[in-house]
């Protein structure tokens, strides 16, 4: 287990407490060798502030529940090593931007998921459970496009990072459009025309100004910027060809 | 559909204006050497039907492109509701078109 | 609370492009007005051009050339990102930002050399 | 005490593979039926289905068969599975995978010819594991979430079930008592049918893999309600859990199986490749064997600084490791370790509970209206679960449960009047910590997990189990005396930690009781004092019920309804390509 020298060191953690009205409260917690930001928050909850609200589930970066604003940037906290973000022995932790707050570090992700649906993110199949899966060429350009964006954990980090989301409440946001793009590249999907219509209408891909905050911050390395660009191109090409998918 | 159309128009006009701006910039750089004079400018622009046509297209493209951009900026950076932004953008497009075409008319020499 | 995480090149390019676009949009009507003066005959146009000779005005013009060039280059970058294939997920062609900004300044320099 | 009440037709507890599939199928069977989904965390974002890495077992390949999948499951389960359930699993998996691909939209990996790629998974005689790279669970759950969002189901996110409420007249289930975590209030939802799909999860061990929201609540509720739990001594340990040091949440999380399969070495602190001493297959032996090998090294004191052993991949070439296991390398790097070039400390970690609620092939239980599916259920896997059969289990039986519940409601299931005394008791139990002297809950939690690890863990014997049980009795009392500040109940995680502990200590006692009763070693259960596997023909399973507040165990003979020990369903042995791991 950890050595005594280690446990003597401490970190100051400044945590947002409250809902929209609130304040930062500072806590001094022991610094440990392999600590993540989530561990810091847990330490505060366990030993300082029993009623502190935050959210996590998987601890390994697949559930996308634990995202918070850490020293001003949105991050998944379960896989953010403290050493990578600590500034002068201090860390400020706040709820994600661009989402309604519930309490302390927990946000309401409802709107994020509503927009996911609004962008058309729902598969409609052509086949049923009585038929074998459709053959799909793993090397096709479409399949590779889909693969590039499909492992989104819907953590909302990109959504919090994007300024357009903050400026335009109708903007569907990077994650939702990224999902729409993977579906547009899914040859098994039955309604590409309807999907493209949804992804390009009010608040859709045209609202993205290629700011790139999303791809800079996506913890799993997805580039919604690229995916959204793909939708833009598809929408332009289709419009020029007078074609619906 | 409207958003998709506006988007397409803005990008298409941008693609069109790309080369136009390059030409325009080169002309400016060439023209400003040793100071501008009205004769010099007019001599060039009235020399051929190509120049007025060039500027006319340029104006139309800019009058489409700019207002669409302004619409986005207003939506994101001002508290105005979207329909107000739409009107401002449309008005702006009209202003650009009228003033722009008037300017092309002026330098074309076609007025006589 | 600190604001959005904006300290990276792509965001700077966005801002540069937007601000230059706005400036151009504001400038364009005046530009057209000036050219339109040619209607009233070469005389008043020349008077205008004389006004345009004032150094301060020259500087403003310089600014506009740079802005136009900047908006052009950053706009082309957006078109490249949107319509050309990406070679990888991280292929944000950040190089274009440097080249674009540099190109705009270079053009500005040539403009200045031409003027003075 | 303020309590809000509402009604629904079908109430589903849990939004993993089992819960979401149940909702989907119930709505497909009867769109007018009111369905309410309850999740302790966010819908689809809590639970372990999302964490599935390896994939989904299904007999689709040329040369494979349902019989072969079934026989692998029975062999893996050491003849302990309930055979009709295991058979239903293997049959159902075929339909379910096609449904996931064709209707739900999962985009599984393909072979060059466009068919589904199926990979090898330990303990199986055929490459039958369908997957989406090594993040299969994300794909399954994300697509399921999308389907379920627009079904018109009622969503109660961040609601915790604390008690199954029987009907006043004892005729069946009346509904479920919940705590609205965000608001900090109690809610009683009355329902015609209730599905228990809270995913169990052996998180009472010092090292464990499941998501933090899983704390055996469902099992504890079922037991109090009067249902029986079977095979509870069967706790699967995964050999390579990450060690991150004191009070790190990453500790215990899985480093994937493939690392050993690909040729990774396990070393003790002296740098010795010890596994060959325990099994000729070395690191490639099955999960239980490797876990015991590591545990034996640990007990012999040949441990690394954080009390485990090293896994070393670098001899395969750091570049290769990075290419083959990008996700694992990145995850280790995020936590501060170099998997590709250095060594990483690992330890066996509690992964899966084979045991659970006794249920039927149609997902019903002994109580009318109460259904169960997924990891909360026992009997499908017997003494050990094959990698890839976990998510098959939750999705196959989840779907079946949805169909059954819709039918049950359509057949005129009544809304039963609840037994109010049970509601009152449920609330009283949850209120225990408030108003008591503040205690150190986390010290208690650490002691519980240490006790289970030391005494009822990877290797067991009578003395250890007895010791463990004694500690548990003590800890149960301590927990009831461990108070919390009585203030803000909204989103009060420490209150929920207390409730988690309540479920965990109860189920720990059940595990210990079942482990004590099984006096042979098989599958995941290893008794040092009874190292041999008993007679297969007379195989019996443990069945625990609550009597006067104490777990009582009964040994029930297994009914070999499909195949008997020594027999097989496979005619020409062995066919097709065979997997080794
Ligand atoms: C790291 C890891 C990797 C795995 N890899 C594989 C694999 O490769 N292949 C395989 O077949 N299996 C794998 N498994 C096992 C498999 O994930 C699970 O067995 C299966 O998905 C369980 O599904 P479920 O629906 O029963 O429960 P879960 O998916 O765990 O869902 C449980 C749900 O119940 C909710 N819940 C819990 N308590 C309460 C309560 N009190 N009130 C309300 N809601 C509650 C949770 O919030 C959650 O929504 C893995 C497991 C883990 C942990
Ligand atoms: C050189 C040719 C031009 C190119 C290639 C170009 C390109 C672009 C592109 C691609 C955009 C979209 C940015 C986005 O929404 O993300 C844009 C926006 C804009 N353009 Fe241009 N443009 C050009 C000329 C002009 C001119 C002459 C004007 C002046 C009227 C102008 C004004 C604007 C404005 C105001 C915006 C909105 C800025 C924003 O939303 O960020 N552009 N331009
Ligand atoms: S795209 Fe990346 S940042 Fe955005 S929600 Fe998905 S995983 Fe999170
Ligand atoms: S940050 Fe926002 S503006 Fe576009 S590129 Fe990403 S969505
Ligand atoms: S806790 Fe699941 S992503 Fe961090």
PDB file of C-alpha atoms in Angstrom, chain D residues 274-401:
ATOM      1  CA  UNK D 274       5.000 -18.741 -11.357  1.00  0.00           C
ATOM      2  CA  UNK D 275       1.892 -19.905 -13.217  1.00  0.00           C
ATOM      3  CA  UNK D 276       3.683 -22.889 -14.759  1.00  0.00           C
ATOM      4  CA  UNK D 277       4.069 -24.229 -11.249  1.00  0.00           C
ATOM      5  CA  UNK D 278       0.292 -24.407 -10.877  1.00  0.00           C
ATOM      6  CA  UNK D 279      -0.863 -25.466 -14.322  1.00  0.00           C
ATOM      7  CA  UNK D 280       0.869 -26.727 -17.461  1.00  0.00           C
ATOM      8  CA  UNK D 281      -1.036 -24.158 -19.523  1.00  0.00           C
ATOM      9  CA  UNK D 282       0.650 -21.427 -17.526  1.00  0.00           C
ATOM     10  CA  UNK D 283      -0.938 -18.004 -17.938  1.00  0.00           C
ATOM     11  CA  UNK D 284      -3.379 -19.417 -20.484  1.00  0.00           C
ATOM     12  CA  UNK D 285      -5.162 -21.619 -17.994  1.00  0.00           C
ATOM     13  CA  UNK D 286      -8.794 -20.764 -17.238  1.00  0.00           C
ATOM     14  CA  UNK D 287      -9.819 -17.769 -15.117  1.00  0.00           C
ATOM     15  CA  UNK D 288     -10.370 -19.724 -11.915  1.00  0.00           C
ATOM     16  CA  UNK D 289      -7.064 -21.585 -12.146  1.00  0.00           C
ATOM     17  CA  UNK D 290      -5.037 -18.451 -12.818  1.00  0.00           C
ATOM     18  CA  UNK D 291      -6.839 -16.557 -10.073  1.00  0.00           C
ATOM     19  CA  UNK D 292      -5.935 -19.273  -7.601  1.00  0.00           C
ATOM     20  CA  UNK D 293      -2.336 -19.327  -8.818  1.00  0.00           C
ATOM     21  CA  UNK D 294      -1.990 -15.607  -8.219  1.00  0.00           C
ATOM     22  CA  UNK D 295      -3.748 -15.855  -4.897  1.00  0.00           C
ATOM     23  CA  UNK D 296      -1.364 -18.597  -3.795  1.00  0.00           C
ATOM     24  CA  UNK D 297       1.636 -16.420  -4.665  1.00  0.00           C
ATOM     25  CA  UNK D 298       0.123 -13.570  -2.717  1.00  0.00           C
ATOM     26  CA  UNK D 299      -0.450 -15.742   0.285  1.00  0.00           C
ATOM     27  CA  UNK D 300       3.121 -16.969   0.093  1.00  0.00           C
ATOM     28  CA  UNK D 301       4.171 -13.342   0.391  1.00  0.00           C
ATOM     29  CA  UNK D 302       5.881 -13.070  -2.990  1.00  0.00           C
ATOM     30  CA  UNK D 303       3.957  -9.930  -3.800  1.00  0.00           C
ATOM     31  CA  UNK D 304       4.662  -6.656  -5.495  1.00  0.00           C
ATOM     32  CA  UNK D 305       4.621  -3.318  -3.631  1.00  0.00           C
ATOM     33  CA  UNK D 306       0.851  -2.928  -3.927  1.00  0.00           C
ATOM     34  CA  UNK D 307       0.237  -6.549  -2.919  1.00  0.00           C
ATOM     35  CA  UNK D 308      -0.299  -8.304  -6.214  1.00  0.00           C
ATOM     36  CA  UNK D 309       1.750  -9.721  -9.056  1.00  0.00           C
ATOM     37  CA  UNK D 310       3.088  -8.203 -12.253  1.00  0.00           C
ATOM     38  CA  UNK D 311       1.736  -8.653 -15.724  1.00  0.00           C
ATOM     39  CA  UNK D 312       4.408  -8.148 -18.346  1.00  0.00           C
ATOM     40  CA  UNK D 313       3.736  -7.698 -22.043  1.00  0.00           C
ATOM     41  CA  UNK D 314       6.902  -5.930 -23.177  1.00  0.00           C
ATOM     42  CA  UNK D 315       8.601  -9.120 -24.386  1.00  0.00           C
ATOM     43  CA  UNK D 316       6.086  -9.157 -27.226  1.00  0.00           C
ATOM     44  CA  UNK D 317       7.479  -5.814 -28.320  1.00  0.00           C
ATOM     45  CA  UNK D 318       5.997  -2.592 -26.976  1.00  0.00           C
ATOM     46  CA  UNK D 319       4.912  -1.559 -30.456  1.00  0.00           C
ATOM     47  CA  UNK D 320       3.007  -4.806 -30.949  1.00  0.00           C
ATOM     48  CA  UNK D 321       1.359  -4.481 -27.595  1.00  0.00           C
ATOM     49  CA  UNK D 322       0.286  -0.959 -28.410  1.00  0.00           C
ATOM     50  CA  UNK D 323      -1.161  -2.095 -31.705  1.00  0.00           C
ATOM     51  CA  UNK D 324      -2.920  -5.178 -30.343  1.00  0.00           C
ATOM     52  CA  UNK D 325      -4.344  -3.627 -27.186  1.00  0.00           C
ATOM     53  CA  UNK D 326      -4.689   0.093 -27.798  1.00  0.00           C
ATOM     54  CA  UNK D 327      -7.554   0.489 -25.348  1.00  0.00           C
ATOM     55  CA  UNK D 328      -5.809  -1.310 -22.515  1.00  0.00           C
ATOM     56  CA  UNK D 329      -2.519   0.478 -23.087  1.00  0.00           C
ATOM     57  CA  UNK D 330      -4.261   3.839 -23.055  1.00  0.00           C
ATOM     58  CA  UNK D 331      -6.258   3.010 -19.954  1.00  0.00           C
ATOM     59  CA  UNK D 332      -3.136   1.955 -18.086  1.00  0.00           C
ATOM     60  CA  UNK D 333      -1.360   5.077 -19.275  1.00  0.00           C
ATOM     61  CA  UNK D 334      -4.230   7.253 -18.048  1.00  0.00           C
ATOM     62  CA  UNK D 335      -3.800   5.650 -14.658  1.00  0.00           C
ATOM     63  CA  UNK D 336      -0.071   6.172 -14.741  1.00  0.00           C
ATOM     64  CA  UNK D 337       1.160   2.723 -15.850  1.00  0.00           C
ATOM     65  CA  UNK D 338       3.111   1.548 -18.865  1.00  0.00           C
ATOM     66  CA  UNK D 339       1.529  -1.699 -20.051  1.00  0.00           C
ATOM     67  CA  UNK D 340       3.354  -1.831 -23.360  1.00  0.00           C
ATOM     68  CA  UNK D 341       6.871  -1.274 -22.120  1.00  0.00           C
ATOM     69  CA  UNK D 342       6.869  -1.919 -18.389  1.00  0.00           C
ATOM     70  CA  UNK D 343       5.028  -4.055 -15.891  1.00  0.00           C
ATOM     71  CA  UNK D 344       1.646  -3.441 -14.313  1.00  0.00           C
ATOM     72  CA  UNK D 345       0.524  -4.750 -10.948  1.00  0.00           C
ATOM     73  CA  UNK D 346      -2.523  -6.990 -11.006  1.00  0.00           C
ATOM     74  CA  UNK D 347      -4.609  -9.002  -8.612  1.00  0.00           C
ATOM     75  CA  UNK D 348      -7.589 -11.369  -8.925  1.00  0.00           C
ATOM     76  CA  UNK D 349     -10.822  -9.419  -8.793  1.00  0.00           C
ATOM     77  CA  UNK D 350     -14.432 -10.397  -8.148  1.00  0.00           C
ATOM     78  CA  UNK D 351     -16.193 -10.228 -11.476  1.00  0.00           C
ATOM     79  CA  UNK D 352     -19.497 -12.000 -11.658  1.00  0.00           C
ATOM     80  CA  UNK D 353     -22.027 -13.744  -9.439  1.00  0.00           C
ATOM     81  CA  UNK D 354     -23.158 -16.969 -11.033  1.00  0.00           C
ATOM     82  CA  UNK D 355     -25.702 -17.341  -8.262  1.00  0.00           C
ATOM     83  CA  UNK D 356     -28.952 -15.465  -7.940  1.00  0.00           C
ATOM     84  CA  UNK D 357     -32.702 -15.627  -7.817  1.00  0.00           C
ATOM     85  CA  UNK D 358     -34.302 -18.929  -8.755  1.00  0.00           C
ATOM     86  CA  UNK D 359     -36.395 -18.302 -11.834  1.00  0.00           C
ATOM     87  CA  UNK D 360     -38.145 -20.115 -14.645  1.00  0.00           C
ATOM     88  CA  UNK D 361     -37.501 -20.353 -18.373  1.00  0.00           C
ATOM     89  CA  UNK D 362     -40.202 -17.719 -18.972  1.00  0.00           C
ATOM     90  CA  UNK D 363     -38.461 -15.421 -16.455  1.00  0.00           C
ATOM     91  CA  UNK D 364     -41.186 -15.764 -13.857  1.00  0.00           C
ATOM     92  CA  UNK D 365     -40.420 -16.421 -10.207  1.00  0.00           C
ATOM     93  CA  UNK D 366     -42.229 -18.150  -7.393  1.00  0.00           C
ATOM     94  CA  UNK D 367     -44.285 -15.008  -6.761  1.00  0.00           C
ATOM     95  CA  UNK D 368     -47.037 -14.127  -9.283  1.00  0.00           C
ATOM     96  CA  UNK D 369     -46.248 -10.880 -11.060  1.00  0.00           C
ATOM     97  CA  UNK D 370     -42.604 -10.864 -10.050  1.00  0.00           C
ATOM     98  CA  UNK D 371     -40.184 -11.661 -12.842  1.00  0.00           C
ATOM     99  CA  UNK D 372     -36.380 -11.753 -12.889  1.00  0.00           C
ATOM    100  CA  UNK D 373     -33.665 -11.671 -15.546  1.00  0.00           C
ATOM    101  CA  UNK D 374     -29.965 -11.067 -16.038  1.00  0.00           C
ATOM    102  CA  UNK D 375     -27.184 -11.276 -13.508  1.00  0.00           C
ATOM    103  CA  UNK D 376     -29.718 -11.161 -10.667  1.00  0.00           C
ATOM    104  CA  UNK D 377     -30.701 -14.708 -11.637  1.00  0.00           C
ATOM    105  CA  UNK D 378     -29.080 -18.002 -10.770  1.00  0.00           C
ATOM    106  CA  UNK D 379     -29.020 -21.358 -12.501  1.00  0.00           C
ATOM    107  CA  UNK D 380     -28.006 -20.485 -16.040  1.00  0.00           C
ATOM    108  CA  UNK D 381     -24.260 -20.748 -15.564  1.00  0.00           C
ATOM    109  CA  UNK D 382     -23.917 -23.173 -12.678  1.00  0.00           C
ATOM    110  CA  UNK D 383     -20.453 -23.237 -11.165  1.00  0.00           C
ATOM    111  CA  UNK D 384     -18.814 -20.978 -13.715  1.00  0.00           C
ATOM    112  CA  UNK D 385     -19.799 -18.623 -16.468  1.00  0.00           C
ATOM    113  CA  UNK D 386     -18.198 -18.729 -19.866  1.00  0.00           C
ATOM    114  CA  UNK D 387     -16.856 -15.397 -21.031  1.00  0.00           C
ATOM    115  CA  UNK D 388     -19.494 -14.159 -23.453  1.00  0.00           C
ATOM    116  CA  UNK D 389     -22.414 -15.907 -21.763  1.00  0.00           C
ATOM    117  CA  UNK D 390     -23.075 -13.022 -19.377  1.00  0.00           C
ATOM    118  CA  UNK D 391     -24.461 -10.538 -21.826  1.00  0.00           C
ATOM    119  CA  UNK D 392     -26.187 -13.362 -23.692  1.00  0.00           C
ATOM    120  CA  UNK D 393     -27.908 -14.232 -20.426  1.00  0.00           C
ATOM    121  CA  UNK D 394     -29.069 -10.703 -19.686  1.00  0.00           C
ATOM    122  CA  UNK D 395     -30.329  -9.917 -23.184  1.00  0.00           C
ATOM    123  CA  UNK D 396     -31.948 -13.301 -23.893  1.00  0.00           C
ATOM    124  CA  UNK D 397     -33.836 -13.522 -20.632  1.00  0.00           C
ATOM    125  CA  UNK D 398     -34.501  -9.788 -20.517  1.00  0.00           C
ATOM    126  CA  UNK D 399     -36.341 -10.063 -23.823  1.00  0.00           C
ATOM    127  CA  UNK D 400     -38.205 -13.145 -22.660  1.00  0.00           C
ATOM    128  CA  UNK D 401     -39.215 -11.318 -19.500  1.00  0.00           C
TER     129      UNK D 401
END
